[in-house]
Coordinates of C-alpha atoms and ligand atoms in Angstrom, one line a residue:
M1186 CA 134.1 97.4 98.1
A1187 CA 132.0 98.2 101.2
K1188 CA 131.0 95.5 103.6
F1189 CA 128.8 95.2 106.7
L1190 CA 130.2 93.7 109.8
V1191 CA 127.4 92.5 112.1
E1192 CA 128.0 91.2 115.6
K1193 CA 125.7 89.2 117.7
S1194 CA 123.5 91.8 119.4
S1195 CA 121.1 91.7 122.3
S1196 CA 117.4 92.2 121.7
L1197 CA 116.6 95.3 119.7
H1198 CA 114.7 97.9 121.6
G1199 CA 113.4 101.4 120.8
E1200 CA 111.6 103.1 117.9
I1201 CA 112.2 103.8 114.3
E1202 CA 110.5 105.9 111.6
V1203 CA 109.8 104.2 108.3
S1204 CA 110.9 106.0 105.2
G1205 CA 108.9 106.6 102.0
S1206 CA 108.4 103.6 99.8
K1207 CA 111.0 102.7 97.2
N1208 CA 108.5 100.9 95.0
A1209 CA 106.1 103.8 95.1
V1210 CA 108.6 106.6 94.5
L1211 CA 110.2 105.1 91.4
P1212 CA 107.1 104.8 89.2
I1213 CA 105.9 108.2 90.5
M1214 CA 109.2 109.8 89.4
A1215 CA 108.8 108.1 86.0
A1216 CA 105.2 109.4 85.7
S1217 CA 106.3 113.0 86.3
I1218 CA 107.7 113.1 82.7
L1219 CA 104.1 112.9 81.4
T1220 CA 103.8 116.6 81.9
D1221 CA 106.0 119.6 81.0
E1222 CA 105.0 121.2 84.4
K1223 CA 106.9 120.8 87.7
C1224 CA 106.1 117.8 89.9
Q1225 CA 107.1 117.8 93.6
I1226 CA 107.4 114.5 95.3
M1227 CA 107.6 114.5 99.1
D1228 CA 108.7 111.9 101.7
A1229 CA 111.1 110.4 99.1
P1230 CA 113.4 107.8 100.5
V1231 CA 117.2 108.3 100.4
L1232 CA 118.3 105.4 98.1
R1233 CA 120.7 104.5 95.4
D1234 CA 117.7 103.5 93.2
V1235 CA 116.3 107.0 93.6
D1236 CA 119.7 108.4 92.5
V1237 CA 119.6 106.1 89.5
M1238 CA 116.1 107.2 88.5
C1239 CA 117.2 110.9 88.9
R1240 CA 120.1 110.3 86.5
L1241 CA 117.8 108.4 84.1
L1242 CA 115.3 111.3 84.0
E1243 CA 118.1 113.8 83.5
S1244 CA 119.3 111.8 80.5
I1245 CA 115.8 112.1 79.1
G1246 CA 115.7 115.9 79.6
S1247 CA 114.3 116.4 83.1
Q1248 CA 115.5 119.1 85.4
V1249 CA 115.8 117.2 88.7
K1250 CA 116.3 118.8 92.2
V1251 CA 116.7 116.5 95.1
N1252 CA 116.8 117.6 98.7
Y1253 CA 117.3 114.5 100.7
E1254 CA 117.2 116.3 104.1
E1255 CA 113.7 117.4 103.4
G1256 CA 112.9 114.3 101.4
T1257 CA 111.8 116.2 98.3
V1258 CA 112.4 115.5 94.7
E1259 CA 111.3 118.1 92.1
I1260 CA 111.1 117.1 88.5
E1261 CA 110.4 119.4 85.6
T1262 CA 110.5 118.0 82.0
S1263 CA 109.8 121.0 79.8
S1264 CA 111.1 119.0 76.8
I1265 CA 112.3 115.5 76.1
I1266 CA 115.8 115.4 74.7
A1267 CA 116.2 111.6 74.4
K1268 CA 113.5 109.0 73.9
E1269 CA 115.6 106.2 75.3
A1270 CA 117.0 104.8 78.6
P1271 CA 120.7 103.8 78.1
Y1272 CA 122.1 100.5 79.2
E1273 CA 124.6 101.9 81.7
L1274 CA 121.6 103.1 83.8
V1275 CA 119.1 100.4 83.1
K1276 CA 121.6 97.7 84.1
K1277 CA 121.9 99.3 87.5
M1278 CA 118.1 99.2 88.1
R1279 CA 115.4 97.2 86.6
A1280 CA 112.8 99.7 87.5
S1281 CA 114.2 101.9 84.7
I1282 CA 111.8 100.0 82.5
L1283 CA 109.1 102.2 84.1
V1284 CA 110.0 105.2 82.0
M1285 CA 108.9 103.3 78.9
G1286 CA 105.2 103.8 79.3
P1287 CA 105.4 107.6 80.1
L1288 CA 108.0 108.2 77.3
L1289 CA 105.7 106.4 74.8
S1290 CA 102.7 108.3 76.0
R1291 CA 104.4 111.7 75.8
T1292 CA 106.5 111.3 72.6
G1293 CA 105.1 108.3 70.7
Q1294 CA 108.5 106.5 71.1
A1295 CA 110.5 104.7 73.7
K1296 CA 113.6 102.7 73.5
I1297 CA 114.9 100.8 76.5
A1298 CA 118.0 98.7 77.0
L1299 CA 116.9 95.3 78.4
P1300 CA 116.9 95.6 82.2
G1301 CA 119.2 94.4 85.0
G1302 CA 118.5 94.8 88.7
C1303 CA 118.2 92.0 91.3
A1304 CA 119.2 88.6 90.0
I1305 CA 116.0 87.0 91.0
G1306 CA 115.0 85.1 87.9
A1307 CA 114.6 85.9 84.3
R1308 CA 112.0 88.6 84.9
P1309 CA 110.7 89.2 81.3
I1310 CA 108.8 92.3 80.2
N1311 CA 106.4 90.6 77.8
L1312 CA 103.3 91.8 79.7
H1313 CA 104.5 95.4 79.6
L1314 CA 104.9 95.0 75.8
K1315 CA 101.6 93.2 75.4
G1316 CA 99.9 96.3 76.9
F1317 CA 101.7 98.8 74.8
Q1318 CA 100.9 96.7 71.7
A1319 CA 97.2 96.6 72.7
L1320 CA 97.3 100.4 72.8
G1321 CA 98.5 100.5 69.3
A1322 CA 102.3 100.6 69.6
D1323 CA 104.6 98.7 67.3
I1324 CA 107.3 96.8 69.2
T1325 CA 110.7 96.1 67.8
E1326 CA 113.2 93.9 69.7
G1327 CA 116.9 94.2 68.9
H1328 CA 120.1 93.0 70.4
G1329 CA 119.8 94.1 74.1
Y1330 CA 117.0 96.7 73.5
V1331 CA 113.3 97.0 72.9
E1332 CA 111.6 99.9 71.2
A1333 CA 107.9 100.9 71.1
K1334 CA 106.5 103.4 68.6
A1335 CA 103.0 104.7 68.0
D1336 CA 101.6 107.7 66.1
K1337 CA 98.7 107.8 68.5
L1338 CA 97.9 105.5 71.4
V1339 CA 94.3 104.4 71.5
G1340 CA 92.4 103.0 74.5
A1341 CA 92.0 99.2 74.6
N1342 CA 91.2 96.2 76.7
V1343 CA 94.2 94.5 78.2
Y1344 CA 94.2 91.3 80.2
L1345 CA 97.4 90.5 82.2
D1346 CA 98.3 86.8 82.3
F1347 CA 99.9 87.5 85.7
P1348 CA 99.2 90.6 87.9
S1349 CA 102.6 92.1 87.3
V1350 CA 103.3 95.2 89.3
G1351 CA 105.6 96.8 86.7
A1352 CA 103.3 95.9 83.8
T1353 CA 100.3 97.4 85.6
E1354 CA 102.2 100.6 86.2
N1355 CA 103.7 100.9 82.8
I1356 CA 100.4 100.3 80.9
M1357 CA 98.6 102.6 83.2
M1358 CA 101.1 105.4 82.5
A1359 CA 101.0 104.7 78.7
A1360 CA 97.2 104.8 78.7
V1361 CA 96.5 108.1 80.6
M1362 CA 96.7 110.2 77.5
A1363 CA 95.5 107.6 75.0
D1364 CA 92.4 108.3 72.9
G1365 CA 89.3 106.8 74.7
I1366 CA 89.0 104.2 77.4
T1367 CA 91.5 101.5 78.5
V1368 CA 90.4 98.7 80.7
I1369 CA 93.2 96.6 82.3
E1370 CA 92.2 93.3 83.9
N1371 CA 93.9 91.0 86.3
V1372 CA 96.1 93.9 87.4
A1373 CA 98.3 94.0 90.5
E1374 CA 96.6 95.4 93.5
E1375 CA 99.7 96.5 95.5
P1376 CA 99.5 99.8 97.5
E1377 CA 102.2 101.2 95.2
I1378 CA 99.8 100.9 92.3
V1379 CA 97.2 102.9 94.3
D1380 CA 99.8 105.5 95.1
L1381 CA 100.8 105.9 91.5
A1382 CA 97.1 106.2 90.4
N1383 CA 96.5 108.8 93.1
F1384 CA 99.5 110.8 91.8
L1385 CA 98.4 110.5 88.2
N1386 CA 94.8 111.5 89.1
K1387 CA 96.3 114.6 90.8
M1388 CA 98.0 115.3 87.5
G1389 CA 94.6 115.3 85.9
A1390 CA 94.3 111.7 84.8
R1391 CA 91.1 109.8 85.1
I1392 CA 91.9 106.4 86.6
K1393 CA 89.4 104.3 88.5
G1394 CA 89.7 100.9 90.3
A1395 CA 93.4 101.0 91.4
G1396 CA 93.7 98.6 94.3
T1397 CA 91.1 96.2 92.7
D1398 CA 91.8 93.7 89.9
T1399 CA 90.4 95.9 87.1
I1400 CA 91.6 99.4 86.3
K1401 CA 89.7 101.7 84.0
I1402 CA 91.3 104.7 82.4
E1403 CA 89.7 107.5 80.5
G1404 CA 92.3 109.2 78.3
V1405 CA 92.8 112.9 78.8
E1406 CA 94.5 115.5 76.5
A1407 CA 97.2 116.6 78.8
L1408 CA 98.5 116.3 82.4
N1409 CA 99.6 119.0 84.8
G1410 CA 102.2 119.3 87.5
T1411 CA 101.4 118.4 91.1
K1412 CA 102.6 117.7 94.6
H1413 CA 102.4 114.3 96.2
A1414 CA 103.8 112.6 99.4
V1415 CA 104.7 108.9 98.8
I1416 CA 103.3 106.2 101.1
P1417 CA 105.5 104.6 103.8
D1418 CA 107.6 101.6 102.7
R1419 CA 105.8 98.4 103.7
I1420 CA 108.8 96.2 103.1
E1421 CA 111.0 98.3 105.4
T1422 CA 108.2 98.1 107.9
G1423 CA 108.1 94.4 107.6
T1424 CA 111.9 94.1 107.9
F1425 CA 111.9 95.9 111.2
M1426 CA 108.9 93.9 112.4
V1427 CA 111.0 90.7 111.7
A1428 CA 114.0 92.4 113.4
A1429 CA 111.9 92.6 116.6
A1430 CA 110.9 89.0 116.2
I1431 CA 114.3 87.5 115.4
T1432 CA 116.1 89.3 118.2
R1433 CA 113.2 88.7 120.7
G1434 CA 113.1 92.5 121.1
D1435 CA 110.5 95.2 121.3
I1436 CA 110.3 97.9 118.6
L1437 CA 107.8 100.7 118.0
I1438 CA 107.6 101.2 114.2
K1439 CA 106.3 104.7 113.2
N1440 CA 104.9 106.0 109.9
V1441 CA 103.2 102.7 109.0
V1442 CA 100.0 101.9 107.2
P1443 CA 99.0 98.7 109.1
D1444 CA 96.7 97.6 106.3
H1445 CA 99.6 97.4 103.9
V1446 CA 101.4 94.9 106.2
K1447 CA 98.4 92.7 107.1
P1448 CA 99.9 89.4 105.9
I1449 CA 103.2 90.1 107.8
I1450 CA 101.2 90.9 111.0
A1451 CA 99.1 87.7 110.5
K1452 CA 102.2 85.5 110.0
L1453 CA 104.2 87.0 112.9
K1454 CA 101.2 86.5 115.2
E1455 CA 100.9 82.9 114.2
C1456 CA 104.5 82.5 115.4
G1457 CA 103.6 84.0 118.8
V1458 CA 104.8 87.6 118.2
V1459 CA 102.6 90.2 119.9
I1460 CA 101.7 93.2 117.8
E1461 CA 99.9 96.3 119.1
D1462 CA 98.4 98.8 116.6
S1463 CA 98.2 102.2 118.2
D1464 CA 98.1 105.9 117.1
E1465 CA 101.9 106.0 117.4
G1466 CA 102.5 103.0 115.1
L1467 CA 103.0 99.3 115.4
R1468 CA 104.7 98.0 118.5
V1469 CA 106.2 94.6 117.9
H1470 CA 107.1 92.4 120.8
G1471 CA 109.2 89.3 120.1
D1472 CA 110.0 89.0 123.8
I1473 CA 106.7 87.9 125.3
N1474 CA 106.0 84.3 124.0
E1475 CA 108.0 81.4 123.0
L1476 CA 108.1 81.7 119.2
I1477 CA 107.0 78.8 117.0
S1478 CA 107.1 77.9 113.3
T1479 CA 104.6 78.6 110.5
D1480 CA 104.3 78.1 106.8
I1481 CA 104.4 80.9 104.2
K1482 CA 103.4 81.1 100.5
T1483 CA 104.3 84.3 98.6
L1484 CA 101.6 85.7 96.4
P1485 CA 100.7 89.0 94.7
Y1486 CA 99.1 91.5 97.1
P1487 CA 97.2 91.1 99.4
G1488 CA 99.1 87.8 99.8
F1489 CA 102.4 87.4 101.6
P1490 CA 105.0 89.6 99.8
T1491 CA 107.8 88.0 98.0
D1492 CA 110.0 90.9 99.1
M1493 CA 109.6 89.7 102.7
Q1494 CA 110.3 86.0 102.0
S1495 CA 114.0 85.9 102.7
Q1496 CA 113.8 88.1 105.9
F1497 CA 111.0 85.9 107.3
M1498 CA 112.9 82.7 106.4
A1499 CA 115.9 84.0 108.4
F1500 CA 113.5 84.4 111.4
L1501 CA 112.0 80.9 110.9
T1502 CA 115.4 79.3 111.4
T1503 CA 115.3 80.6 115.0
V1504 CA 111.9 79.4 116.1
S1505 CA 110.8 76.0 117.5
G1506 CA 109.6 73.5 114.9
P1507 CA 110.0 73.2 111.1
S1508 CA 108.4 75.6 108.5
V1509 CA 107.8 75.4 104.8
V1510 CA 108.1 78.5 102.6
I1511 CA 106.7 78.4 99.0
E1512 CA 107.9 81.1 96.6
T1513 CA 105.4 81.5 93.8
V1514 CA 106.1 85.0 92.4
F1515 CA 109.7 84.6 91.3
E1516 CA 111.3 81.4 90.1
N1517 CA 114.8 82.0 91.5
R1518 CA 114.5 83.7 94.8
Y1519 CA 116.2 81.3 97.0
M1520 CA 119.8 82.5 96.6
H1521 CA 119.9 83.5 100.3
I1522 CA 119.4 79.9 101.3
G1523 CA 123.0 78.9 100.5
E1524 CA 124.3 81.9 102.5
L1525 CA 122.0 81.2 105.5
N1526 CA 123.1 77.6 105.5
R1527 CA 126.7 78.8 105.6
M1528 CA 125.7 80.5 108.9
G1529 CA 124.4 77.2 110.3
A1530 CA 120.8 77.2 109.1
N1531 CA 119.3 74.0 108.0
I1532 CA 117.2 74.8 104.9
K1533 CA 116.5 72.4 102.0
I1534 CA 115.0 73.3 98.7
E1535 CA 112.4 71.0 97.2
G1536 CA 111.2 72.5 93.9
R1537 CA 109.5 75.8 94.7
S1538 CA 109.4 74.9 98.4
A1539 CA 112.0 75.5 101.1
I1540 CA 112.0 73.4 104.2
I1541 CA 113.4 75.1 107.3
Q1542 CA 114.4 73.4 110.5
G1543 CA 113.9 75.6 113.5
N1544 CA 115.9 76.2 116.6
Q1545 CA 119.2 76.6 114.7
K1546 CA 122.2 78.1 116.4
L1547 CA 123.5 80.5 113.8
Q1548 CA 127.3 81.2 113.5
G1549 CA 128.8 84.3 112.0
A1550 CA 130.4 83.7 108.6
Q1551 CA 131.5 85.5 105.4
V1552 CA 128.4 85.8 103.2
I1553 CA 127.3 87.6 100.1
S1554 CA 124.2 89.7 99.7
T1555 CA 122.8 88.3 96.5
D1556 CA 120.0 90.7 96.2
L1557 CA 118.4 93.5 98.1
R1558 CA 116.1 91.5 100.4
A1559 CA 118.5 88.6 100.7
G1560 CA 121.0 91.1 102.1
A1561 CA 118.5 92.3 104.7
A1562 CA 117.9 88.6 105.7
L1563 CA 121.7 88.2 106.2
V1564 CA 121.8 91.3 108.4
L1565 CA 118.9 90.0 110.5
S1566 CA 120.6 86.6 110.9
G1567 CA 123.9 88.3 111.7
L1568 CA 122.2 90.0 114.7
V1569 CA 121.5 86.6 116.3
A1570 CA 124.5 84.6 115.1
E1571 CA 127.5 83.9 117.4
G1572 CA 130.5 86.0 116.5
T1573 CA 130.9 88.3 113.4
T1574 CA 129.0 88.1 110.1
E1575 CA 130.8 89.8 107.2
I1576 CA 128.4 90.7 104.5
S1577 CA 129.8 91.7 101.1
E1578 CA 128.0 93.2 98.0
I1579 CA 126.0 95.4 100.3
Y1580 CA 125.3 97.8 97.4
H1581 CA 122.2 95.7 96.9
I1582 CA 121.0 96.6 100.4
E1583 CA 121.7 100.3 99.9
R1584 CA 119.7 100.3 96.7
G1585 CA 116.5 99.9 98.7
Y1586 CA 116.8 100.7 102.4
T1587 CA 117.2 104.3 103.7
N1588 CA 119.9 104.7 106.4
F1589 CA 119.7 100.9 107.0
I1590 CA 122.5 100.6 109.5
G1591 CA 121.8 103.9 111.2
K1592 CA 118.3 102.7 112.0
F1593 CA 119.5 99.4 113.2
R1594 CA 122.2 100.9 115.4
A1595 CA 119.6 103.2 117.0
L1596 CA 117.8 100.1 118.1
G1597 CA 121.0 98.6 119.7
A1598 CA 122.3 96.6 116.8
R1599 CA 126.0 96.1 116.5
I1600 CA 126.6 96.7 112.9
N1601 CA 129.3 98.6 111.0
R1602 CA 130.0 99.5 107.4
I1603 CA 133.6 99.2 106.4
E1604 CA 135.3 100.2 103.1
E1605 CA 137.9 97.8 101.8
Ligands
UD1_2316 C1 107.9 94.8 91.6 C2 108.8 95.3 92.8 C3 109.6 94.2 93.4 C4 108.7 93.0 93.8 C5 107.8 92.6 92.7 C6 106.7 91.6 93.1 C7 109.2 97.6 92.0 C8 110.2 98.6 91.5 N1 109.7 96.3 92.2 O1 108.8 94.2 90.7 O2 110.2 94.7 94.5 O3 109.5 91.9 94.2 O4 107.1 93.7 92.1 O5 106.0 92.0 94.1 O6 108.1 97.9 92.3 N2 106.5 88.9 84.8 C9 106.4 88.3 83.5 N3 106.3 89.2 82.5 C10 106.3 90.5 82.6 C11 106.4 91.1 83.9 C12 106.5 90.2 85.0 O7 106.3 87.1 83.4 O8 106.1 91.3 81.6 C13 106.7 88.0 85.9 C14 108.0 88.1 86.6 O9 109.0 87.3 85.9 C15 107.8 87.6 88.0 C16 106.3 88.1 88.2 O10 105.8 88.3 87.0 O11 107.8 86.2 88.1 C17 106.2 89.3 89.1 O12 106.9 90.4 88.5 P1 106.4 91.9 88.7 O13 105.2 91.9 89.5 O14 106.4 92.5 87.3 O15 107.6 92.5 89.5 P2 108.3 93.9 89.2 O16 107.3 94.9 88.8 O17 109.5 93.7 88.4

């Protein structure tokens, strides 16, 4: 099993270029099976999750060509050979569920093993299924799988009880070729939803309102192939912003959409971090002011992203004063706290809140990356902890960050990957 060894490093300096967004590319890849023509996706990140999605699409019948050097993924699905996503792939990546909407739309049938992925709570898919049902699909749930079938999908009104990102995407993809008009209310407004809608509209779909709380879709007969460059990864951006802050460094982050990281900018500024927005990118200075505590509450976009909660918490252990973090999106996303406390942090959980004492002197320790973002938080903590931090189960981190240690090393971080 591979591990990361992280040594206490001096302040990080230099520049990095953010890769394409993981959470944008995965639904876009899934959407490409809605047409029998070729789709070309550019600025794709180099990630294990992208590999898994490629294998999943190949198992469905797609011809997939990946050129990671150029960052392109070409997908052509002239025919569908399997209307299901097998457990051996779905268990590796929860986002596999995103093929359900497009499969149902294109073939009238989709069977999916119940998903795995990051262990951050129960993560049901009831809202996805509610949407498919509203569009006229019959849903059957068996041991470890769920199946949707429909002779013809028909446009409908769907209200999401929670603005789920995956449900919004899946229902949107199911509705693009349904008969008539679909209106989805209380949808997620994340930038990745807008990117998917832009991709679908380039394929010939008629989607309006992506990025607001209501999406309206007029069904079309068929979709065509297209070319699309995915947006930069806002969570990778945020992770390097926090890297500048926690190491009291100075990093220029390129290929950024500043609007997508507004809550992270706002919260870092509250802590005293200086951030300059220029044509080149975002320059983040953690080395100008004394850094102080703040409180965070995770919320659907445009609120503070749950995917930045653990990294920000790692940073808050190093500032003056206590902070409170409230996680409202996932019910079990505090598994990094035990690991941070092993490194000398002082964080207590009270219900959905975490109370963080600042000014902690962290110590290197053996820790486990319990999920993707928790792993990133441990790397950040390792950079400022005395001695060596040994992080195991790093496959979680490699699922979602392109060339993670290469980018950190280029900024002066002392981090190595070892195979055991
Ligand atoms: C996506 C992101 C993930 C991010 C999350 C929230 C991808 C591939 N992953 O995950 O990185 O952390 O958004 O920003 O884009 N829920 C239900 N029923 C459902 C669906 C969701 O109750 O049918 C609940 C979940 O349990 C969770 C909350 O809604 O508590 C948010 O989940 P959701 O927005 O669906 O997250 P994902 O799409 O899985």
